[in-house]
PDB file of C-alpha atoms and ligand atoms in Angstrom:
ATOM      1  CA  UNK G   1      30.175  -7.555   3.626  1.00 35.00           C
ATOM      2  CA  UNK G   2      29.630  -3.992   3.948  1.00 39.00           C
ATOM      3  CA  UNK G   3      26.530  -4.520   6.046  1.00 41.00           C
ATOM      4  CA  UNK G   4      28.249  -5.371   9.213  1.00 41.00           C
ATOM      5  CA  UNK G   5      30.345  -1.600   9.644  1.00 42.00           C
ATOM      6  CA  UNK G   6      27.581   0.080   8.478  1.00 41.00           C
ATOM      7  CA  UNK G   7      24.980  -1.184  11.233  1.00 43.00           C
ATOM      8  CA  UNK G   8      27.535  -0.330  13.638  1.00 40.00           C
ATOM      9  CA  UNK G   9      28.049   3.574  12.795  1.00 40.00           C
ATOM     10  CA  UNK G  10      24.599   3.469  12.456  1.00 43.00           C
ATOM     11  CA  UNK G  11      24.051   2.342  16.111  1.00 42.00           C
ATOM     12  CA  UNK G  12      26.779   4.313  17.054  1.00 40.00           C
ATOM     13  CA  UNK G  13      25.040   7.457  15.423  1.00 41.00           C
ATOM     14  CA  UNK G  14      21.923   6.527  17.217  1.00 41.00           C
ATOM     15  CA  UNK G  15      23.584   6.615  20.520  1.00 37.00           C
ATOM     16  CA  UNK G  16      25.141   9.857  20.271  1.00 37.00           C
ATOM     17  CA  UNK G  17      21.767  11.133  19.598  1.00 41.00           C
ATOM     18  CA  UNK G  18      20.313  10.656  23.597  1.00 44.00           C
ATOM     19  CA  UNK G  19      17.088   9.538  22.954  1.00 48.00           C
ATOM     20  CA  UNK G  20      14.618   9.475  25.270  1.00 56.00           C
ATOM     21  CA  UNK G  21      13.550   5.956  23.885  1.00 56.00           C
ATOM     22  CA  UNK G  22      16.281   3.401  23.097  1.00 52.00           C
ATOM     23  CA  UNK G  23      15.159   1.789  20.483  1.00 51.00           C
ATOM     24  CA  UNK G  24      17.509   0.322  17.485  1.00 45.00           C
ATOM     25  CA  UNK G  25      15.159  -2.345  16.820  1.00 48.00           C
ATOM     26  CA  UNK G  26      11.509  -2.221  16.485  1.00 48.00           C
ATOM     27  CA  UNK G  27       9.305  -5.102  17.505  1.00 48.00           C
ATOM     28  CA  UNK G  28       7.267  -6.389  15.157  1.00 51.00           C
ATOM     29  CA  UNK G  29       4.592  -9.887  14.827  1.00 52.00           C
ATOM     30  CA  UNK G  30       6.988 -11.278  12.054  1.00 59.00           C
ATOM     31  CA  UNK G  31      10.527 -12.598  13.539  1.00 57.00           C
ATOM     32  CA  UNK G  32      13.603 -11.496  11.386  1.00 64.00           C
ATOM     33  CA  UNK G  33      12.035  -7.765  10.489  1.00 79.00           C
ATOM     34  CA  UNK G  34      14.362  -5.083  10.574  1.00 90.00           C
ATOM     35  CA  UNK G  35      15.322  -1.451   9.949  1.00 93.00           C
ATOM     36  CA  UNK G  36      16.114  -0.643   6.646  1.00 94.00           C
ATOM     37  CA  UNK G  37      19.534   1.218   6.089  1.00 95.00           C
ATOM     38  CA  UNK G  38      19.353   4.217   3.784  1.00 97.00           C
ATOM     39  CA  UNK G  39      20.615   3.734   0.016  1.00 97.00           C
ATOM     40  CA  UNK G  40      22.554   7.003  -0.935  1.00 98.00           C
ATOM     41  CA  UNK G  41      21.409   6.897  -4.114  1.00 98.00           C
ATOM     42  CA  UNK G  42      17.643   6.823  -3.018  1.00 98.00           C
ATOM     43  CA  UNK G  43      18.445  10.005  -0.447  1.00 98.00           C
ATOM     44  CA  UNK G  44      19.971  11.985  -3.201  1.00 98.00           C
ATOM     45  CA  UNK G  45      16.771  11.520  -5.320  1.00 98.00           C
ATOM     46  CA  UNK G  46      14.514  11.578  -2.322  1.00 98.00           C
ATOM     47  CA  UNK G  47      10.799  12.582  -3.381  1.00 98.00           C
ATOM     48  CA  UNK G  48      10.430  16.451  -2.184  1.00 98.00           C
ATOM     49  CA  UNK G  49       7.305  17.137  -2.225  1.00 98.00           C
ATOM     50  CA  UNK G  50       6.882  19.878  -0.034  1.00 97.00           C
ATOM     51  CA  UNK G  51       9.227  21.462   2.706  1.00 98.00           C
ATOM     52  CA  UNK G  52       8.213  22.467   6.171  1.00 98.00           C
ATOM     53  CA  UNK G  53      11.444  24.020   8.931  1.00 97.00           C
ATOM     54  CA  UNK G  54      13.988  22.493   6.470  1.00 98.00           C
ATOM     55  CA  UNK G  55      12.688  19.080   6.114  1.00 98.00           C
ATOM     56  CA  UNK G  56      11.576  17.313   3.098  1.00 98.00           C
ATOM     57  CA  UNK G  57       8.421  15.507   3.073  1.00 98.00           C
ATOM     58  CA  UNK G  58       6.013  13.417   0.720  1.00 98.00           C
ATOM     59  CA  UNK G  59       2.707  11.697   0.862  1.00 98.00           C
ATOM     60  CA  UNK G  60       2.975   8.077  -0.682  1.00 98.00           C
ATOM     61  CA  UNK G  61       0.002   8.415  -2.833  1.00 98.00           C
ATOM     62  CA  UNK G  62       1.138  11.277  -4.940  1.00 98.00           C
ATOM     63  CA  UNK G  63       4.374   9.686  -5.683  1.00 98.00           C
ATOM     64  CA  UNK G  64       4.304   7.213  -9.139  1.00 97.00           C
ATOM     65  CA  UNK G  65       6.620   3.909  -7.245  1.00 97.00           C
ATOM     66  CA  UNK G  66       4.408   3.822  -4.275  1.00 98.00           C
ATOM     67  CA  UNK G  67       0.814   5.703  -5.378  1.00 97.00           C
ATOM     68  CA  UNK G  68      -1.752   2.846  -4.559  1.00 92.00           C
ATOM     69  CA  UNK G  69       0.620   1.311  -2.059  1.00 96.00           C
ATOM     70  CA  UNK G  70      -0.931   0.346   1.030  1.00 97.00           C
ATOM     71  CA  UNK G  71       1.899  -1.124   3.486  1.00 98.00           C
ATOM     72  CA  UNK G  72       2.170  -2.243   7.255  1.00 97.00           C
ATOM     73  CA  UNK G  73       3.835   0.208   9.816  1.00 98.00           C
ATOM     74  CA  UNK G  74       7.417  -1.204  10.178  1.00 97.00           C
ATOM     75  CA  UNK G  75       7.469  -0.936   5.692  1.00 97.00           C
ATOM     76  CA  UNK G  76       6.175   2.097   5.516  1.00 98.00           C
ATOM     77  CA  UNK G  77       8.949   2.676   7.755  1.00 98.00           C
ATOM     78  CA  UNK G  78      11.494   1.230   5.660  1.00 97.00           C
ATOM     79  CA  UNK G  79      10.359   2.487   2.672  1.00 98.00           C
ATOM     80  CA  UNK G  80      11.164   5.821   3.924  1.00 98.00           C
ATOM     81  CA  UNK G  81      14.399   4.907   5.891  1.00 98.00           C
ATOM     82  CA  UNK G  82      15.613   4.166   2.542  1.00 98.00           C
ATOM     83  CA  UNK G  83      15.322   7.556   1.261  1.00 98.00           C
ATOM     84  CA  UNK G  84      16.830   9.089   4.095  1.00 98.00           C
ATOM     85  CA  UNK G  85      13.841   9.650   5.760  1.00 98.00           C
ATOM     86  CA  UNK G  86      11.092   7.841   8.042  1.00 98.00           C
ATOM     87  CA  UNK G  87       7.989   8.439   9.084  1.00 98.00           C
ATOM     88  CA  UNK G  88       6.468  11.580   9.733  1.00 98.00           C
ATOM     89  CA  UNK G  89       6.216  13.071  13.203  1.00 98.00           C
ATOM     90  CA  UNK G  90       3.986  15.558  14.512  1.00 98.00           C
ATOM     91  CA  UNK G  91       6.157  17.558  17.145  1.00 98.00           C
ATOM     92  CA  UNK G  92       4.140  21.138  16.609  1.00 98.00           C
ATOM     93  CA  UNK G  93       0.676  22.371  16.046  1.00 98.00           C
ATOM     94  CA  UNK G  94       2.058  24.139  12.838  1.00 98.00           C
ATOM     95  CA  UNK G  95       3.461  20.719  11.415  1.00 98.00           C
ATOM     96  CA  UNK G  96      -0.112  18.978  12.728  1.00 98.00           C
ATOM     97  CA  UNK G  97      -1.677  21.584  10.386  1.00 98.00           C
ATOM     98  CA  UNK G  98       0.309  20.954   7.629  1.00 98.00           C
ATOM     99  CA  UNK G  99      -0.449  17.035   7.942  1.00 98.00           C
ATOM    100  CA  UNK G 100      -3.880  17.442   8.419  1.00 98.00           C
ATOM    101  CA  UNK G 101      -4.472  20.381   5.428  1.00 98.00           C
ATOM    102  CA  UNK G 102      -2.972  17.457   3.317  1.00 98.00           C
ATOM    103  CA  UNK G 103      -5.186  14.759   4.617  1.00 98.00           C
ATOM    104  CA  UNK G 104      -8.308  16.975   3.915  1.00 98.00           C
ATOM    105  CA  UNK G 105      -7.175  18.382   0.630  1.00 98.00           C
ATOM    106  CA  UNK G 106      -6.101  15.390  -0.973  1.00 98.00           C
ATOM    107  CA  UNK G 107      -9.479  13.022   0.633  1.00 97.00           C
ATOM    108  CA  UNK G 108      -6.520  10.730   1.960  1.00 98.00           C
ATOM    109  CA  UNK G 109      -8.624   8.668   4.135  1.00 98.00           C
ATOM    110  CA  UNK G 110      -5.487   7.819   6.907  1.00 98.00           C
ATOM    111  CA  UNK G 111      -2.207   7.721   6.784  1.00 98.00           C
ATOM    112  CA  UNK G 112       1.029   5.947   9.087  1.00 98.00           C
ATOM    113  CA  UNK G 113       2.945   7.952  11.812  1.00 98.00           C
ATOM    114  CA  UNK G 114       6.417   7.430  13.166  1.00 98.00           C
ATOM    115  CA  UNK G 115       4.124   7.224  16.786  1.00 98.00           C
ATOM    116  CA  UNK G 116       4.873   3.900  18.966  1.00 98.00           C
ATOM    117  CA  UNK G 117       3.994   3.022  21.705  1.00 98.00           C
ATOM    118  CA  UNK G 118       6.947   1.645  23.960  1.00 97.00           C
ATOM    119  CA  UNK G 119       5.802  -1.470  24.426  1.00 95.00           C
ATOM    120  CA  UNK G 120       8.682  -3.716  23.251  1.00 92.00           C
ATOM    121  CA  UNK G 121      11.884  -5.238  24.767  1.00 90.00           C
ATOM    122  CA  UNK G 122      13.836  -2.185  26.343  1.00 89.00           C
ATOM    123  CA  UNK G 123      10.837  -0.507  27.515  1.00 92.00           C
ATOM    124  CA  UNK G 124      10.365  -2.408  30.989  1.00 89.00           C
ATOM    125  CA  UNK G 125      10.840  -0.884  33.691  1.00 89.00           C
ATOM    126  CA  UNK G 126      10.953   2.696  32.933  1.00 92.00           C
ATOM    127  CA  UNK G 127       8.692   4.284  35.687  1.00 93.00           C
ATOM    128  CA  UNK G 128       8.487   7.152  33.534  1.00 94.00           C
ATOM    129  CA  UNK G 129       6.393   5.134  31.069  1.00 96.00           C
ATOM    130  CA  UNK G 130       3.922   4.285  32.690  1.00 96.00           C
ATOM    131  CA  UNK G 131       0.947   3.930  32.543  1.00 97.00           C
ATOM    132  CA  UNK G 132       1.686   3.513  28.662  1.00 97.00           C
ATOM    133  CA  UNK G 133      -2.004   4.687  27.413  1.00 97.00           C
ATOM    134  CA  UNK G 134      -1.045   7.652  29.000  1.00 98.00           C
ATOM    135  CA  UNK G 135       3.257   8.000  28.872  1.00 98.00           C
ATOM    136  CA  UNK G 136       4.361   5.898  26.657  1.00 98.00           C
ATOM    137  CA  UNK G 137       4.074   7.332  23.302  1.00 98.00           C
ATOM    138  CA  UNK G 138       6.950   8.450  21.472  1.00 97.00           C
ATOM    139  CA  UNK G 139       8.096   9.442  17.861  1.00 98.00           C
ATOM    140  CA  UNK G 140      10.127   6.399  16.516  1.00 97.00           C
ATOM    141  CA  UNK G 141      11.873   8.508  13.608  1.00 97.00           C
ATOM    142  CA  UNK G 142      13.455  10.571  16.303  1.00 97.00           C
ATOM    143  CA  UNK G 143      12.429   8.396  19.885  1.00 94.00           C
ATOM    144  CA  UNK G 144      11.501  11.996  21.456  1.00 96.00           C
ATOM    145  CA  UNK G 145       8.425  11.300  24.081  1.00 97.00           C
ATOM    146  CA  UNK G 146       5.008  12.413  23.054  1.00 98.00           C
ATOM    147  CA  UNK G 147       3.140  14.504  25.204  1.00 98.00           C
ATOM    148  CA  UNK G 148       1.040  13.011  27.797  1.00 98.00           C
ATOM    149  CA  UNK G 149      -1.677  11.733  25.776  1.00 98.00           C
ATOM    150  CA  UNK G 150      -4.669  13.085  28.198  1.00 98.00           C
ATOM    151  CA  UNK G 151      -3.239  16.317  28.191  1.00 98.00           C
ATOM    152  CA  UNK G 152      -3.276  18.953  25.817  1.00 98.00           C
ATOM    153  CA  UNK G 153       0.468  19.358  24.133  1.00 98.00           C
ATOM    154  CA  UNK G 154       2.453  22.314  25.234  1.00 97.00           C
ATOM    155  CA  UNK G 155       1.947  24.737  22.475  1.00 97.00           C
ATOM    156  CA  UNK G 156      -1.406  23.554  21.416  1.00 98.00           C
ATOM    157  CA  UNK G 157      -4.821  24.904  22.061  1.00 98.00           C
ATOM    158  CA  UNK G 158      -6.021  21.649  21.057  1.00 98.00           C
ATOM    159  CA  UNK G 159      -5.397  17.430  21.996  1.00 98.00           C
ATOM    160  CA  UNK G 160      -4.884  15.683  18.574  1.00 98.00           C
ATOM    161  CA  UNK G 161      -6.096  12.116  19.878  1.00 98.00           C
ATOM    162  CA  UNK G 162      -9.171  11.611  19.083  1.00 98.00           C
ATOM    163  CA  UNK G 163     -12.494  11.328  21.451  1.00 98.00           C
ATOM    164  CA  UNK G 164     -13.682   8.821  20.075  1.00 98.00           C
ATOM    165  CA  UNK G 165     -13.168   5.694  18.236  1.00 97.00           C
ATOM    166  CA  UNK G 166     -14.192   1.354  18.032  1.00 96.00           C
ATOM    167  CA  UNK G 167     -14.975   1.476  21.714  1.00 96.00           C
ATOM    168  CA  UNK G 168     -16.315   5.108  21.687  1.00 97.00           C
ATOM    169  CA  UNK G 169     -13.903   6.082  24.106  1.00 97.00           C
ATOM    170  CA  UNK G 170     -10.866   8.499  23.920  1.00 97.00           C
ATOM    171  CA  UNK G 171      -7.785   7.519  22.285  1.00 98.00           C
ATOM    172  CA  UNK G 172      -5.677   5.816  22.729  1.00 98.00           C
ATOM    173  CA  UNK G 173      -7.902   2.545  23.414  1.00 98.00           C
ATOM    174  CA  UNK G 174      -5.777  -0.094  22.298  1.00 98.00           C
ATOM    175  CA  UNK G 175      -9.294  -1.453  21.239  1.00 97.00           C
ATOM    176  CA  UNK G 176      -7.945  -4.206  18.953  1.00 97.00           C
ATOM    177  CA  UNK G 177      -6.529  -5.772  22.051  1.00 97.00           C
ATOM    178  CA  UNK G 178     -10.292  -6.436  23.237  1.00 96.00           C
ATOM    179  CA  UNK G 179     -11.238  -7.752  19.777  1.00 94.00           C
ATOM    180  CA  UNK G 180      -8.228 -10.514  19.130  1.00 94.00           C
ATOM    181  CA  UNK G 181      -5.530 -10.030  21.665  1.00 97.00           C
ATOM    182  CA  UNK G 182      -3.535  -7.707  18.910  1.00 97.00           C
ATOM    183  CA  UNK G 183      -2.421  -4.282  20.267  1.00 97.00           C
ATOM    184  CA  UNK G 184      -2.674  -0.869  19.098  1.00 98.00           C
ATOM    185  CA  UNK G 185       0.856  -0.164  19.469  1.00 98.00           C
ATOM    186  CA  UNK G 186       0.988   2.370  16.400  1.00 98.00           C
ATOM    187  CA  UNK G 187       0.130   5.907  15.937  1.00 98.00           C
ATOM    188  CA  UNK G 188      -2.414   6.726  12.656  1.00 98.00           C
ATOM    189  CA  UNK G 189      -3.944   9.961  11.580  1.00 98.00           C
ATOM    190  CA  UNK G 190      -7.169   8.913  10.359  1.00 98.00           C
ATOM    191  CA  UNK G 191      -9.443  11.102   8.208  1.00 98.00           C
ATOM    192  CA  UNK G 192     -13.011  10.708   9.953  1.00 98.00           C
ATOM    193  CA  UNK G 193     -12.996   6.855  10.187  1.00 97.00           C
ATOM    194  CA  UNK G 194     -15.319   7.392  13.144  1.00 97.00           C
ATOM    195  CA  UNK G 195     -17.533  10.544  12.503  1.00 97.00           C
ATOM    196  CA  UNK G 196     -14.567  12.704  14.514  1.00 98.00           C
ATOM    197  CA  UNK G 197     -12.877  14.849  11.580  1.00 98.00           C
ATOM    198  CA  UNK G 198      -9.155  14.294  11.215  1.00 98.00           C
ATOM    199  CA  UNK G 199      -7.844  12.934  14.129  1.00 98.00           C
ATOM    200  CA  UNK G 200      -5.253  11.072  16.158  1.00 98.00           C
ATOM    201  CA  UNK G 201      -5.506   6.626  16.615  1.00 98.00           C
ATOM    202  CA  UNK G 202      -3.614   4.011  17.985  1.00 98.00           C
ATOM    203  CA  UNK G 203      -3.723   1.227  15.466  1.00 98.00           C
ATOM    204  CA  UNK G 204      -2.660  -2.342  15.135  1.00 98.00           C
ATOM    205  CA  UNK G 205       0.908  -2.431  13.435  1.00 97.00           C
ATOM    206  CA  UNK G 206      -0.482  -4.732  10.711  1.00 97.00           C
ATOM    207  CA  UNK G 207      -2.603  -2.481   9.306  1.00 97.00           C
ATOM    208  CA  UNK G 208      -1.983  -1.683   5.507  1.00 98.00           C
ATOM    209  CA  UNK G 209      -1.842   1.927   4.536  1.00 98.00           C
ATOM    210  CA  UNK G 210      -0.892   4.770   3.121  1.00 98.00           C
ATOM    211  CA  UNK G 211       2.083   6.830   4.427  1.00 98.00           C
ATOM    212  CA  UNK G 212       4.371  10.162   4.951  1.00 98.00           C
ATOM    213  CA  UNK G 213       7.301  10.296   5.019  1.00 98.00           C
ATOM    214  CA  UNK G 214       9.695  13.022   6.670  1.00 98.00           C
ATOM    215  CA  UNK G 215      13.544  14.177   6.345  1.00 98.00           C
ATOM    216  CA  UNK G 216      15.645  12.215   8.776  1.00 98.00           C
ATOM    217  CA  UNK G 217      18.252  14.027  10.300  1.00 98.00           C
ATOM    218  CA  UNK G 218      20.378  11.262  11.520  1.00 97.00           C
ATOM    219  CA  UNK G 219      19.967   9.389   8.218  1.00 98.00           C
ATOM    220  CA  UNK G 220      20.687  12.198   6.349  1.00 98.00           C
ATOM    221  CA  UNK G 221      23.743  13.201   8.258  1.00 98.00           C
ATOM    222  CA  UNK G 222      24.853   9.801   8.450  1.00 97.00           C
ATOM    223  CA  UNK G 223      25.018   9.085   4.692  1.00 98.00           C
ATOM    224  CA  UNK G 224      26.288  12.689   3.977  1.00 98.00           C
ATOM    225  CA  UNK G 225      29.340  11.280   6.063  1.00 97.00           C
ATOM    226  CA  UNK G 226      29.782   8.664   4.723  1.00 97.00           C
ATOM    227  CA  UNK G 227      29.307   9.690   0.651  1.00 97.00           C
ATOM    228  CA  UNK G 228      31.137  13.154   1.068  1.00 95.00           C
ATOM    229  CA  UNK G 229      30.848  13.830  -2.847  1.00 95.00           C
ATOM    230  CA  UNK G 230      26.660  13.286  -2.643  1.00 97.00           C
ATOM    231  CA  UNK G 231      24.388  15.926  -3.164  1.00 96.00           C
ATOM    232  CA  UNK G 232      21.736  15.880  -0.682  1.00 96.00           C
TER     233      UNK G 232
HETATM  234  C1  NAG Y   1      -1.197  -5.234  25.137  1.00 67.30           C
HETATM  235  O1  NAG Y   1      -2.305  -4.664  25.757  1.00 67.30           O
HETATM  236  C2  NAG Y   1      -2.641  -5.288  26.994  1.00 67.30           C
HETATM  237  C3  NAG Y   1      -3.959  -4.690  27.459  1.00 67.30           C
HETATM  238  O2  NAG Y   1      -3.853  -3.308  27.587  1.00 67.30           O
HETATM  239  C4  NAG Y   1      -1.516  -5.092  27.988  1.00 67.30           C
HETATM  240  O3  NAG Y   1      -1.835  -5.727  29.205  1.00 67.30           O
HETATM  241  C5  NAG Y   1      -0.257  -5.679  27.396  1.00 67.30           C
HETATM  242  O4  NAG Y   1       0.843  -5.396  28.259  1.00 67.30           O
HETATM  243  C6  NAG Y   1       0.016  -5.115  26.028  1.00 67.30           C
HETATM  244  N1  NAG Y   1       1.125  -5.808  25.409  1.00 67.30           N
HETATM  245  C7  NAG Y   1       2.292  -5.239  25.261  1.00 67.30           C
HETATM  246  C8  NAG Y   1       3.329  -5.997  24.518  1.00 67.30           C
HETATM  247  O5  NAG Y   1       2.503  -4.133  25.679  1.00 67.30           O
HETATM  248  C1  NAG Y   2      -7.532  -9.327  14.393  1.00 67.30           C
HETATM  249  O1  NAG Y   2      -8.805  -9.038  13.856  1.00 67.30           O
HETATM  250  C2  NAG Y   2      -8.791  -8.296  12.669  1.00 67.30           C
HETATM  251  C3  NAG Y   2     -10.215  -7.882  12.354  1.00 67.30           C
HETATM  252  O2  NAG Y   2     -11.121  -8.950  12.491  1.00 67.30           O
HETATM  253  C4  NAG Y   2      -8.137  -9.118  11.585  1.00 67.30           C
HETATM  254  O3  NAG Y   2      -8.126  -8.456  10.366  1.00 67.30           O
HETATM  255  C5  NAG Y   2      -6.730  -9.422  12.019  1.00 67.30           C
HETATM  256  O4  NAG Y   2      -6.075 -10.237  11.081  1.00 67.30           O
HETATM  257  C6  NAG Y   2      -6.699 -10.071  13.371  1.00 67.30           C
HETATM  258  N1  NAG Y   2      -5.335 -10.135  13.809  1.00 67.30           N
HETATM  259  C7  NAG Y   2      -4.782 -11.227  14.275  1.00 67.30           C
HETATM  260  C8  NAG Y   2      -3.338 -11.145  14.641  1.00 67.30           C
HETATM  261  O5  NAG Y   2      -5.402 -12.265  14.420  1.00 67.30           O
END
């Protein structure tokens, strides 16, 4: 059983890191879901279809195994975890542009985020959090904290959340929450879904669609030590 050693340098990998979230599981509605490890074979023939500061990235629709594939948050994940990567996330204006050029280019009508809210078990009481709509959104692929999302991000000259959305309101809104007690807990860029351009959403988790995926460092760096003779 290889699996065992291999989820503990993994943890132990994630630790070293100092993230600003802790989170080596993510929560999810169906019990027994987990993180994917990467395959090395899948990272060494990682889709590369374009390359932003270094990283590799790809949109799921333009690649043949997952064109057409719409998939919940926590397998979109997974899907790119195995590759080495994970969802994308947005850290700059610059890398916002590049998401959103490929959103309008392409007609992609919304895609998945690595953006969480930190709403799950290890996220009580951290003061800092709170209140959650406002502090507690973070990048799961590499648990740094999102700006405050009322504020425009340092760097910026613009917010990316949207002004609007189910509830009219600015997001996030969590409005699923109001409709059946399910909440928004994920981060989606959606592509005019509510007559406000490309823009920023929290979404319900369970939510099937489309994805990006983005080099991850730790993954990559992790199997690289542990398959010295790969080519990455
Ligand atoms: C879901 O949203 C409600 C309403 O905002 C909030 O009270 C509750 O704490 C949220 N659930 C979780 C798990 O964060
Ligand atoms: C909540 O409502 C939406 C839209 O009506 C539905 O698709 C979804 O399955 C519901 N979720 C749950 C957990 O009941």
């Amino acid at each position: 059983m290889m699996l065992v050693p291999l989820a503990v340098v993994l943890i132990a990998a994630l630790v070293v890191a100092e993230p600003a979230i802790n989170e080596i599981r993510p929560q999810s509605n169906r019990p027994g879901r987990f993180l994917s490890l990467p395959v090395p074979q899948k990272c060494a023939n990682r889709p590369k279809e374009f390359n932003f500061r270094g990283h590799n990235y790809f949109y799921s629709g333009h690649i043949p195994a997952h064109a057409n594939q719409r998939v919940d948050w926590l397998d979109a994940r997974n899907i790119c975890r195995e590759y080495c990567m994970d969802l994308v996330s947005i850290e700059t204006q610059d890398e916002n542009n590049l998401v959103f050029r490929l959103i309008q280019q392409n007609d992609v009508p919304y895609i998945w985020t690595s953006g969480r809210v930190c709403d799950f078990k290890g996220c009580e009481n951290r003061r800092d959090l709170e209140p959650k709509s406002l502090y507690g959104w973070f990048w799961s692929a590499n648990r740094k904290k999102m700006a405050p999302t009322n504020q425009v991000p340092e760097g910026w000259s613009f917010n990316p959340w949207s002004q609007t959305g189910h509830k009219k309101v600015k997001q996030p809104d969590n409005a699923e929450f109001d409709i059946n007690g399910t909440n928004e807990s994920c981060m989606s860029v959606l592509n005019n879904v509510y007559k406000d351009g490309i823009s920023w959403h929290d979404v319900a988790c369970y939510h099937q669609k489309p994805f990006v995926c983005e080099d991850s460092e730790e993954l990559l760096n992790y199997i690289a030590s542990t398959n010295p003779n790969l080519r990455l």
